[in-house]
Short mmCIF file of C-alpha atoms and ligand atoms in Angstrom, two decimals:
data_model
loop_
_atom_site.label_atom_id
_atom_site.label_comp_id
_atom_site.label_asym_id
_atom_site.label_seq_id
_atom_site.Cartn_x
_atom_site.Cartn_y
_atom_site.Cartn_z
CA MET A 643 -57.66 9.13 12.34
CA GLY A 644 -54.61 10.13 11.77
CA ARG A 645 -53.37 11.31 8.49
CA PRO A 646 -51.37 9.19 6.29
CA LYS A 647 -47.32 9.88 7.26
CA LYS A 648 -45.81 8.73 4.08
CA SER A 649 -45.09 11.25 1.65
CA VAL A 650 -47.18 9.99 -1.51
CA LYS A 651 -45.26 10.33 -5.50
CA MET A 652 -47.82 13.10 -7.05
CA PRO A 653 -49.30 11.97 -10.66
CA ARG A 654 -48.18 14.42 -13.26
CA LEU A 655 -51.00 16.94 -13.59
CA ARG A 656 -50.87 17.44 -17.78
CA VAL A 657 -48.68 15.89 -20.65
CA ARG A 658 -46.26 18.59 -21.00
CA LYS A 659 -47.51 21.70 -23.22
CA LYS A 660 -45.78 23.80 -25.45
CA PRO A 661 -44.18 26.98 -23.89
CA ILE A 662 -46.53 30.03 -24.77
CA GLN A 663 -44.17 32.78 -26.88
CA ARG A 664 -45.32 36.54 -26.39
CA VAL A 665 -46.92 38.33 -29.36
CA ARG A 666 -44.25 39.67 -32.11
CA GLY A 667 -42.95 43.30 -31.70
CA MET A 668 -43.95 43.05 -27.92
CA HIS A 669 -41.22 42.80 -25.03
CA ASP A 670 -40.96 42.06 -21.62
CA VAL A 671 -39.32 44.13 -19.10
CA LEU A 672 -37.25 42.14 -16.79
CA PRO A 673 -36.67 43.78 -13.14
CA PRO A 674 -32.81 44.19 -13.89
CA GLU A 675 -34.00 46.19 -16.68
CA MET A 676 -36.52 48.20 -14.52
CA ASN A 677 -33.91 49.60 -12.82
CA TYR A 678 -33.37 52.20 -15.52
CA TRP A 679 -37.71 52.87 -16.21
CA ASN A 680 -37.19 53.85 -12.27
CA TYR A 681 -34.48 55.92 -12.98
CA LEU A 682 -36.18 58.00 -15.57
CA GLU A 683 -39.62 58.14 -13.94
CA GLU A 684 -37.67 59.58 -11.03
CA ILE A 685 -36.24 62.39 -13.05
CA VAL A 686 -39.50 62.45 -15.03
CA ARG A 687 -41.51 63.53 -12.11
CA GLU A 688 -38.59 65.54 -10.42
CA VAL A 689 -38.53 67.83 -13.38
CA VAL A 690 -41.91 67.77 -14.31
CA SER A 691 -43.67 68.64 -10.98
CA VAL A 692 -41.21 72.59 -11.36
CA PHE A 693 -43.74 73.18 -13.69
CA SER A 694 -47.02 71.55 -11.55
CA PHE A 695 -47.69 69.31 -14.13
CA GLN A 696 -50.48 66.56 -12.81
CA LYS A 697 -50.65 62.98 -13.54
CA ILE A 698 -53.37 61.58 -15.47
CA GLU A 699 -53.96 57.69 -16.84
CA THR A 700 -56.45 57.18 -19.78
CA PRO A 701 -57.51 53.58 -20.99
CA ILE A 702 -55.06 51.81 -23.37
CA LEU A 703 -58.28 51.20 -25.40
CA GLU A 704 -60.78 53.87 -27.30
CA GLN A 705 -63.63 54.05 -29.96
CA THR A 706 -61.14 53.54 -33.32
CA GLU A 707 -62.96 57.06 -34.56
CA LEU A 708 -60.95 59.02 -32.06
CA PHE A 709 -57.23 58.54 -33.75
CA GLN A 710 -59.74 58.09 -37.38
CA ARG A 711 -60.74 61.95 -36.16
CA GLY A 712 -57.59 63.01 -33.89
CA THR A 713 -54.42 61.48 -35.10
CA GLY A 714 -55.98 61.63 -39.01
CA GLU A 715 -57.23 59.23 -41.27
CA SER A 716 -54.42 59.64 -44.37
CA THR A 717 -51.99 59.27 -41.15
CA ASP A 718 -50.17 56.21 -41.67
CA ILE A 719 -51.04 55.09 -38.22
CA VAL A 720 -54.53 55.10 -38.83
CA GLN A 721 -54.64 53.83 -42.15
CA LYS A 722 -51.96 50.93 -41.86
CA GLU A 723 -50.46 50.41 -38.50
CA MET A 724 -53.58 50.10 -35.65
CA PHE A 725 -54.66 47.20 -33.90
CA SER A 726 -58.16 47.67 -34.06
CA PHE A 727 -61.42 45.22 -33.36
CA VAL A 728 -65.01 44.75 -33.50
CA ASP A 729 -65.52 43.32 -30.21
CA LYS A 730 -68.75 40.85 -29.12
CA GLY A 731 -70.81 44.21 -28.50
CA GLY A 732 -69.95 45.34 -32.48
CA ASN A 733 -67.85 48.32 -31.28
CA ASN A 734 -64.61 49.62 -33.35
CA LEU A 735 -61.95 49.62 -30.50
CA SER A 736 -58.33 49.99 -30.99
CA LEU A 737 -55.88 49.96 -29.07
CA ARG A 738 -54.03 52.89 -28.38
CA PRO A 739 -51.46 54.28 -30.93
CA GLU A 740 -50.70 57.99 -28.96
CA GLY A 741 -51.81 59.72 -26.71
CA THR A 742 -53.16 62.92 -27.65
CA PRO A 743 -56.09 62.29 -28.74
CA GLY A 744 -57.55 59.75 -25.11
CA ILE A 745 -56.09 62.85 -23.48
CA VAL A 746 -58.22 65.41 -25.50
CA ARG A 747 -61.06 63.08 -25.13
CA ALA A 748 -60.75 62.80 -21.54
CA TYR A 749 -60.03 66.74 -21.02
CA THR A 750 -63.84 67.36 -22.46
CA GLU A 751 -65.63 64.64 -21.67
CA ASN A 752 -64.83 65.42 -17.92
CA GLY A 753 -64.87 68.73 -17.90
CA LEU A 754 -61.50 70.21 -17.93
CA HIS A 755 -62.02 73.17 -19.31
CA VAL A 756 -63.84 74.44 -16.29
CA LEU A 757 -60.89 74.21 -14.08
CA PRO A 758 -58.38 77.12 -14.11
CA GLN A 759 -56.31 76.67 -17.78
CA PRO A 760 -53.25 75.63 -18.79
CA VAL A 761 -54.25 72.32 -17.49
CA LYS A 762 -51.22 70.60 -17.53
CA LEU A 763 -50.97 66.99 -17.39
CA TYR A 764 -48.23 64.04 -17.59
CA TYR A 765 -48.58 60.33 -18.16
CA ILE A 766 -46.39 57.11 -19.24
CA GLY A 767 -47.93 54.82 -20.77
CA PRO A 768 -47.85 51.64 -23.04
CA MET A 769 -48.78 52.86 -27.12
CA PHE A 770 -49.44 50.03 -29.62
CA ARG A 771 -48.37 50.34 -33.53
CA ARG A 772 -48.32 47.87 -35.84
CA GLU A 773 -45.19 48.86 -37.45
CA ARG A 774 -42.39 45.95 -38.69
CA PRO A 775 -40.65 45.02 -35.61
CA GLN A 776 -36.99 45.66 -35.83
CA SER A 777 -34.34 47.88 -33.75
CA GLY A 778 -35.75 50.37 -31.86
CA ARG A 779 -39.31 49.78 -33.11
CA GLN A 780 -41.69 47.33 -31.34
CA ARG A 781 -44.96 47.06 -31.24
CA GLU A 782 -45.81 47.71 -28.23
CA PHE A 783 -43.70 50.87 -26.42
CA HIS A 784 -43.88 53.16 -23.67
CA GLN A 785 -44.04 57.07 -24.17
CA LEU A 786 -43.49 59.77 -21.83
CA ASN A 787 -46.44 62.23 -23.21
CA ILE A 788 -47.06 65.68 -21.63
CA GLU A 789 -49.77 68.07 -22.47
CA VAL A 790 -50.83 71.72 -21.78
CA LEU A 791 -54.26 72.47 -23.00
CA GLY A 792 -55.98 75.89 -22.74
CA ASN A 793 -53.39 79.09 -23.87
CA ALA A 794 -51.32 79.58 -26.62
CA LYS A 795 -48.79 81.80 -25.52
CA PRO A 796 -45.17 80.57 -27.08
CA VAL A 797 -44.07 80.62 -23.94
CA LEU A 798 -45.70 76.95 -23.14
CA ASP A 799 -43.87 75.31 -27.06
CA ALA A 800 -40.72 76.57 -25.29
CA GLU A 801 -41.32 75.18 -21.71
CA VAL A 802 -42.43 71.40 -23.81
CA ILE A 803 -39.10 71.62 -25.24
CA PHE A 804 -37.51 72.70 -22.22
CA ILE A 805 -38.67 69.42 -20.43
CA ALA A 806 -38.21 67.05 -23.03
CA TRP A 807 -34.66 68.61 -23.41
CA LYS A 808 -33.90 68.93 -19.05
CA ILE A 809 -35.07 65.71 -19.26
CA LEU A 810 -32.50 63.70 -20.93
CA GLU A 811 -30.01 65.85 -19.87
CA LYS A 812 -30.23 65.14 -16.53
CA LEU A 813 -29.88 61.61 -17.25
CA GLY A 814 -26.53 61.95 -18.71
CA LEU A 815 -27.39 61.93 -22.13
CA SER A 816 -25.43 64.73 -24.59
CA LYS A 817 -25.68 62.69 -28.44
CA PHE A 818 -28.75 64.25 -29.60
CA GLU A 819 -29.83 67.24 -31.53
CA ILE A 820 -33.51 68.81 -30.88
CA GLN A 821 -35.02 69.74 -34.07
CA VAL A 822 -37.76 72.24 -34.54
CA ASN A 823 -40.02 73.88 -37.42
CA SER A 824 -43.16 75.50 -37.85
CA VAL A 825 -45.66 73.95 -39.78
CA GLY A 826 -48.48 76.36 -39.95
CA CYS A 827 -52.16 76.93 -39.47
CA ARG A 828 -55.09 76.13 -40.92
CA LEU A 829 -54.92 79.46 -43.19
CA CYS A 830 -51.30 79.39 -43.94
CA ARG A 831 -51.05 75.45 -44.33
CA GLY A 832 -54.05 75.27 -46.90
CA GLN A 833 -51.94 77.71 -49.13
CA TYR A 834 -48.50 76.24 -48.44
CA LYS A 835 -49.47 72.61 -49.32
CA GLU A 836 -51.05 74.22 -52.91
CA MET A 837 -47.88 75.43 -53.73
CA LEU A 838 -45.66 72.44 -52.52
CA VAL A 839 -48.36 69.94 -54.20
CA ASP A 840 -47.79 72.26 -58.10
CA PHE A 841 -43.95 71.82 -57.49
CA LEU A 842 -43.88 67.85 -56.75
CA SER A 843 -46.66 67.15 -59.24
CA SER A 844 -44.37 69.06 -61.85
CA ASN A 845 -41.37 66.44 -59.99
CA LYS A 846 -43.39 63.65 -60.03
CA GLN A 847 -41.39 61.43 -61.92
CA ARG A 848 -38.51 61.79 -59.43
CA LEU A 849 -40.90 60.82 -56.60
CA CYS A 850 -40.67 57.03 -55.17
CA VAL A 851 -44.26 54.55 -55.44
CA ASP A 852 -44.50 55.91 -51.87
CA CYS A 853 -44.51 59.24 -52.48
CA LYS A 854 -46.43 59.17 -55.87
CA ARG A 855 -49.39 58.12 -53.39
CA ARG A 856 -48.58 60.73 -50.76
CA LEU A 857 -48.73 63.64 -52.98
CA LYS A 858 -52.27 62.81 -52.93
CA ASN A 859 -52.95 61.51 -49.64
CA ASN A 860 -50.94 63.50 -47.13
CA PRO A 861 -48.46 66.43 -49.49
CA LEU A 862 -46.21 67.22 -46.34
CA ARG A 863 -45.27 63.76 -45.97
CA VAL A 864 -43.19 64.05 -48.78
CA LEU A 865 -41.01 66.17 -46.92
CA ASP A 866 -39.76 63.76 -44.44
CA CYS A 867 -39.03 60.68 -47.27
CA LYS A 868 -35.58 59.01 -46.34
CA ASN A 869 -35.42 58.11 -50.28
CA ARG A 870 -31.98 59.86 -51.87
CA ARG A 871 -34.22 60.66 -54.64
CA CYS A 872 -36.94 61.95 -53.46
CA GLN A 873 -34.68 64.02 -51.13
CA ASP A 874 -32.71 65.52 -54.00
CA VAL A 875 -36.62 67.01 -55.62
CA ILE A 876 -37.24 67.85 -51.45
CA ASN A 877 -33.69 69.79 -51.13
CA ASP A 878 -35.54 72.07 -53.91
CA ALA A 879 -38.93 72.28 -52.47
CA PRO A 880 -40.95 75.37 -51.14
CA GLN A 881 -40.25 75.89 -47.80
CA ILE A 882 -43.59 76.41 -45.38
CA ILE A 883 -41.43 79.02 -43.17
CA ASP A 884 -41.88 81.29 -46.25
CA TYR A 885 -45.31 81.12 -46.02
CA LEU A 886 -46.55 81.38 -42.90
CA CYS A 887 -49.17 83.91 -42.00
CA GLU A 888 -47.95 86.82 -39.51
CA GLU A 889 -49.35 85.19 -36.61
CA CYS A 890 -48.11 81.84 -37.18
CA HIS A 891 -44.96 83.62 -37.80
CA ASP A 892 -44.37 85.95 -34.86
CA HIS A 893 -45.48 82.93 -32.33
CA PHE A 894 -42.59 81.12 -34.35
CA LYS A 895 -40.20 84.25 -33.22
CA ASP A 896 -41.27 84.06 -29.65
CA VAL A 897 -40.64 79.76 -29.21
CA LEU A 898 -37.29 80.62 -30.74
CA GLU A 899 -36.08 83.80 -28.74
CA TYR A 900 -37.41 80.99 -25.80
CA LEU A 901 -35.27 79.08 -26.31
CA ASP A 902 -31.91 81.34 -27.43
CA GLU A 903 -32.94 83.03 -23.99
CA SER A 904 -32.39 79.45 -22.53
CA LYS A 905 -29.60 78.39 -24.15
CA ILE A 906 -31.29 75.03 -25.61
CA PRO A 907 -29.52 74.38 -28.68
CA TYR A 908 -31.45 73.54 -31.83
CA ASN A 909 -31.53 73.14 -35.49
CA LEU A 910 -33.57 75.01 -37.42
CA ASN A 911 -34.91 72.38 -40.01
CA SER A 912 -37.49 73.56 -42.42
CA LYS A 913 -38.68 70.00 -43.16
CA LEU A 914 -39.40 68.53 -40.50
CA VAL A 915 -43.48 68.08 -40.91
CA ARG A 916 -44.11 65.20 -37.95
CA GLY A 917 -46.11 62.21 -39.09
CA LEU A 918 -49.70 63.39 -37.51
CA ASP A 919 -52.19 65.49 -39.22
CA TYR A 920 -52.93 67.98 -36.54
CA TYR A 921 -50.18 69.60 -35.57
CA THR A 922 -50.08 73.85 -35.90
CA LYS A 923 -47.78 75.73 -35.24
CA THR A 924 -44.74 74.35 -33.60
CA ALA A 925 -43.09 71.02 -34.59
CA PHE A 926 -40.41 69.20 -33.18
CA GLU A 927 -38.87 66.09 -32.87
CA ILE A 928 -34.84 65.23 -31.61
CA TRP A 929 -32.56 62.95 -33.88
CA PRO A 930 -30.14 60.39 -31.60
CA VAL A 931 -26.56 61.59 -33.16
CA GLU A 932 -24.68 58.06 -34.56
CA GLY A 933 -21.07 58.80 -35.80
CA GLY A 934 -21.66 62.60 -35.73
CA GLU A 935 -24.60 63.13 -37.70
CA ALA A 936 -28.22 63.67 -35.96
CA SER A 937 -30.45 60.59 -37.97
CA SER A 938 -34.48 61.21 -37.79
CA GLN A 939 -34.31 57.44 -37.71
CA ASN A 940 -35.18 56.32 -34.33
CA SER A 941 -36.40 59.47 -33.00
CA LEU A 942 -36.17 59.94 -29.34
CA GLY A 943 -39.41 62.19 -29.05
CA GLY A 944 -41.19 64.47 -30.98
CA GLY A 945 -44.01 66.68 -30.29
CA GLY A 946 -45.73 70.51 -30.71
CA ARG A 947 -48.79 72.51 -31.09
CA TYR A 948 -51.96 71.50 -31.93
CA ASP A 949 -54.58 74.35 -31.45
CA ASP A 950 -57.03 72.69 -33.66
CA LEU A 951 -57.60 69.40 -32.27
CA VAL A 952 -60.12 68.93 -28.95
CA GLU A 953 -62.49 71.06 -31.68
CA ILE A 954 -61.60 68.24 -34.61
CA LEU A 955 -62.67 65.62 -31.57
CA GLY A 956 -66.19 67.27 -30.52
CA GLY A 957 -64.31 70.06 -27.37
CA ARG A 958 -64.42 73.46 -27.76
CA GLU A 959 -61.62 76.00 -29.32
CA THR A 960 -58.35 74.70 -26.71
CA PRO A 961 -55.22 75.86 -28.37
CA ALA A 962 -52.79 73.34 -26.91
CA VAL A 963 -49.09 71.66 -26.82
CA GLY A 964 -47.53 68.52 -25.79
CA MET A 965 -44.83 66.46 -27.11
CA ALA A 966 -43.66 62.44 -26.37
CA LEU A 967 -40.16 60.76 -25.31
CA GLY A 968 -40.05 57.06 -26.56
CA ILE A 969 -38.93 55.69 -22.59
CA GLU A 970 -37.41 52.02 -24.68
CA ARG A 971 -34.99 54.98 -27.11
CA VAL A 972 -34.00 56.92 -24.73
CA ILE A 973 -33.35 54.16 -22.27
CA ASP A 974 -31.16 52.52 -24.93
CA ILE A 975 -29.31 55.13 -25.76
CA LEU A 976 -28.49 55.75 -21.79
CA LYS A 977 -27.00 52.43 -22.16
CA LYS A 978 -25.11 53.22 -24.70
CA GLU A 979 -23.54 56.16 -24.18
CA GLU A 980 -21.22 54.04 -21.69
CA GLY A 981 -21.66 54.62 -17.84
CA LYS A 982 -24.15 57.85 -17.86
CA GLY A 983 -25.80 58.19 -14.82
CA LYS A 984 -24.99 54.37 -14.06
CA ASP A 985 -24.08 55.09 -10.94
CA LYS A 986 -27.22 56.69 -10.09
CA LEU A 987 -29.51 53.54 -11.13
CA ILE A 988 -31.41 52.08 -7.79
CA THR A 989 -31.28 47.98 -7.89
CA VAL A 990 -32.19 46.77 -4.61
CA PRO A 991 -34.50 49.00 -2.00
CA LYS A 992 -32.26 49.84 0.74
CA SER A 993 -33.69 48.72 4.16
CA ASP A 994 -33.08 49.09 8.23
CA VAL A 995 -33.78 45.83 9.05
CA MET A 996 -33.67 42.25 8.27
CA LEU A 997 -36.05 40.18 10.29
CA ILE A 998 -34.22 36.92 10.59
CA GLN A 999 -36.74 33.35 11.66
CA LEU A 1000 -35.45 30.66 12.87
CA GLY A 1001 -37.76 27.48 13.62
CA ASP A 1002 -41.66 27.08 12.44
CA MET A 1003 -42.92 29.02 15.52
CA ALA A 1004 -41.07 31.91 14.53
CA ARG A 1005 -41.82 31.69 11.28
CA LYS A 1006 -45.14 31.72 12.41
CA ARG A 1007 -45.00 35.18 14.17
CA ALA A 1008 -42.94 36.92 11.76
CA LEU A 1009 -45.56 38.33 9.75
CA GLY A 1010 -46.50 39.75 12.32
CA LEU A 1011 -43.53 41.57 13.66
CA ILE A 1012 -43.49 43.27 10.26
CA ASN A 1013 -46.67 44.45 9.96
CA LEU A 1014 -45.68 46.12 14.01
CA LEU A 1015 -42.56 47.49 12.10
CA ILE A 1016 -43.79 48.83 9.27
CA ASP A 1017 -46.25 50.38 10.75
CA ASN A 1018 -43.94 52.56 12.76
CA LYS A 1019 -42.04 53.28 9.71
CA ILE A 1020 -39.37 51.07 9.96
CA SER A 1021 -38.23 49.81 6.72
CA VAL A 1022 -37.69 46.00 7.53
CA ILE A 1023 -36.89 42.89 5.27
CA GLU A 1024 -37.56 39.19 5.31
CA CYS A 1025 -36.02 35.88 3.45
CA LEU A 1026 -39.26 33.78 5.30
CA GLN A 1027 -38.66 30.93 2.81
CA LYS A 1028 -34.90 30.70 4.04
CA ASP A 1029 -34.12 27.85 6.96
CA SER A 1030 -30.59 28.66 8.05
CA ILE A 1031 -29.14 31.68 10.08
CA ARG A 1032 -26.48 31.22 8.22
CA SER A 1033 -28.33 32.18 4.86
CA GLN A 1034 -30.23 34.47 6.47
CA LEU A 1035 -27.32 36.64 7.52
CA LYS A 1036 -25.93 36.34 4.53
CA SER A 1037 -28.64 37.89 2.76
CA ALA A 1038 -28.80 40.32 5.85
CA SER A 1039 -24.94 41.15 4.45
CA GLY A 1040 -25.63 41.17 1.48
CA ALA A 1041 -28.61 43.75 1.86
CA GLY A 1042 -26.49 46.77 3.82
CA VAL A 1043 -28.94 46.30 6.89
CA LYS A 1044 -27.74 48.35 9.44
CA CYS A 1045 -29.06 45.31 12.38
CA ALA A 1046 -30.65 41.99 12.29
CA LEU A 1047 -33.48 40.92 14.46
CA ILE A 1048 -33.49 37.32 15.09
CA LEU A 1049 -36.17 35.81 15.92
CA GLY A 1050 -36.47 31.45 17.93
CA GLN A 1051 -37.79 29.14 19.43
CA LYS A 1052 -37.29 30.61 22.51
CA GLU A 1053 -37.43 34.31 21.98
CA VAL A 1054 -40.96 33.93 21.05
CA LEU A 1055 -42.09 31.55 23.97
CA ASP A 1056 -40.39 34.15 26.64
CA LYS A 1057 -41.33 37.90 23.96
CA SER A 1058 -37.84 38.56 23.26
CA ILE A 1059 -35.86 39.10 20.43
CA LEU A 1060 -31.86 39.46 19.41
CA ILE A 1061 -31.10 41.91 18.03
CA ARG A 1062 -27.65 42.06 15.78
CA ASP A 1063 -25.40 45.28 15.15
CA MET A 1064 -24.42 43.93 11.45
CA GLU A 1065 -20.91 46.05 11.30
CA SER A 1066 -20.31 44.86 15.10
CA GLY A 1067 -21.69 41.59 15.52
CA ILE A 1068 -22.60 42.11 18.45
CA GLN A 1069 -25.93 40.97 19.89
CA GLU A 1070 -28.20 42.15 22.41
CA VAL A 1071 -31.39 40.18 24.13
CA LEU A 1072 -34.51 42.54 24.05
CA SER A 1073 -38.09 42.71 24.95
CA GLN A 1074 -40.50 42.50 21.89
CA ASP A 1075 -42.35 45.32 23.64
CA ASN A 1076 -39.16 47.65 23.63
CA ILE A 1077 -37.74 46.83 19.58
CA ILE A 1078 -39.70 49.89 18.21
CA SER A 1079 -38.09 52.28 20.90
CA GLU A 1080 -34.83 50.21 20.37
CA LEU A 1081 -34.60 50.65 16.75
CA LYS A 1082 -35.56 53.94 16.95
CA LYS A 1083 -32.63 54.85 18.54
CA ARG A 1084 -30.29 52.68 16.87
CA LEU A 1085 -31.58 53.81 13.61
CA ARG A 1086 -31.72 57.57 15.03
CA LYS A 1087 -35.57 58.28 13.45
P1 LIG B 1338 -44.75 59.36 -32.05
O1 LIG B 1338 -46.04 59.83 -31.85
O2 LIG B 1338 -44.33 58.95 -33.32
O3 LIG B 1338 -43.61 60.59 -32.62
O4 LIG B 1338 -43.45 59.07 -31.39
C1 LIG B 1338 -43.06 59.53 -29.91
C2 LIG B 1338 -41.97 59.01 -30.22
O5 LIG B 1338 -42.32 57.68 -29.43
C3 LIG B 1338 -41.12 58.30 -31.12
O6 LIG B 1338 -39.32 59.55 -30.94
C4 LIG B 1338 -40.16 57.32 -30.12
O7 LIG B 1338 -39.40 57.35 -29.55
C5 LIG B 1338 -41.53 56.58 -29.99
N1 LIG B 1338 -41.62 55.75 -30.66
C6 LIG B 1338 -42.49 55.74 -32.10
N2 LIG B 1338 -42.54 54.81 -32.22
C7 LIG B 1338 -42.21 53.79 -31.75
C8 LIG B 1338 -42.44 52.56 -32.04
N3 LIG B 1338 -42.65 51.78 -32.69
N4 LIG B 1338 -41.17 51.32 -31.18
C9 LIG B 1338 -40.12 52.53 -30.28
N5 LIG B 1338 -40.39 53.51 -29.99
C10 LIG B 1338 -41.19 53.86 -30.97
#
């Protein structure tokens, strides 16, 4: 029995439902925007490969304890901002709010400490923090991170800062400022903290509500409070730089000398402490400059040394240094710095050949021919969904290909194909057996 010829109207499957929207604070990155991401990733790869960094991926989901111990119980991230849940097996899990604890876990768990040190790693991926969404602040955002584990030399701190600076500079950005400080080590920071707490306690009534709380949990964080009244207090507070032990002092001096020698512009900022507990010695941030003024609001990136973190997370004593750049924020200023780098944005990948197919028989042969071209390293594009030769030729000239291969029913039957030079419009008939040699000749491959 033959199939019914008449087209039958399909019944609607379901009642139209309300579309589901994305989760608050999360964003879709659509294809035109992706050009910026690709451009940035290309520059990242170019710069980090000079320093022999290797790419690593770690899971987005980790045990909550990793961040409680690593990022630190007293930080805003762990206290207020993690997406944590108990899974069906009763495990306490969290979406990673930052990358470094996961890398440190992977370093110890996979025995990377037995490799020649330092181990230099980079990764680009999503981070999750339940902050109040606003301009430049998302609940899912992406970071480029670099980490150097297994060496304490100050030149590596300078290398990490250099990489952050070079990436931004290569992107054509100029409106940013690098802020650098040393937060000392366990020894000297302890002593400094006592002095700071004494000073802040005697000025407690002038501090904001948050800083009164910070004074108890994380007094160093008072130093980067944005509140005007707190700023007045902080201006007179003791500075950590005056309390550094000899080793931390010498290390910091060396880092600054490397930066000076490399002509990397920076600003010494004695109030910079960063939000995380684990930093030791060098700490730095990259601030955007707007209206001539650098501001910590919407910082582009930051990092520093974390010599104790591997041990805190159960590994061996391993000095380390790293940094993170916020991809969305970097792209935001890339767009604002009018025109810079735009000419370099890759829009459509350039191809040499377009395969044009006419009729059912040709369309069925098309994927086989595309397979042959791919296997012979000829970059080809197609528009299999299109029917007319006019619209396919229009796509071919829009894509800027050199040649079009045109396959119709006749060509399928006699195993030939038309080759059209897109510039001159001249067409020739070829045997399908000669496609590759002819294309290689024309494309000089
Ligand atoms: P942090 O780990 O807090 O030092 O963050 C490093 C960088 O990640 C920042 O300088 C920002 O560029 C970016 N970043 C941090 N939090 C967010 C957020 N909520 N939304 C967008 N970017 C962020």
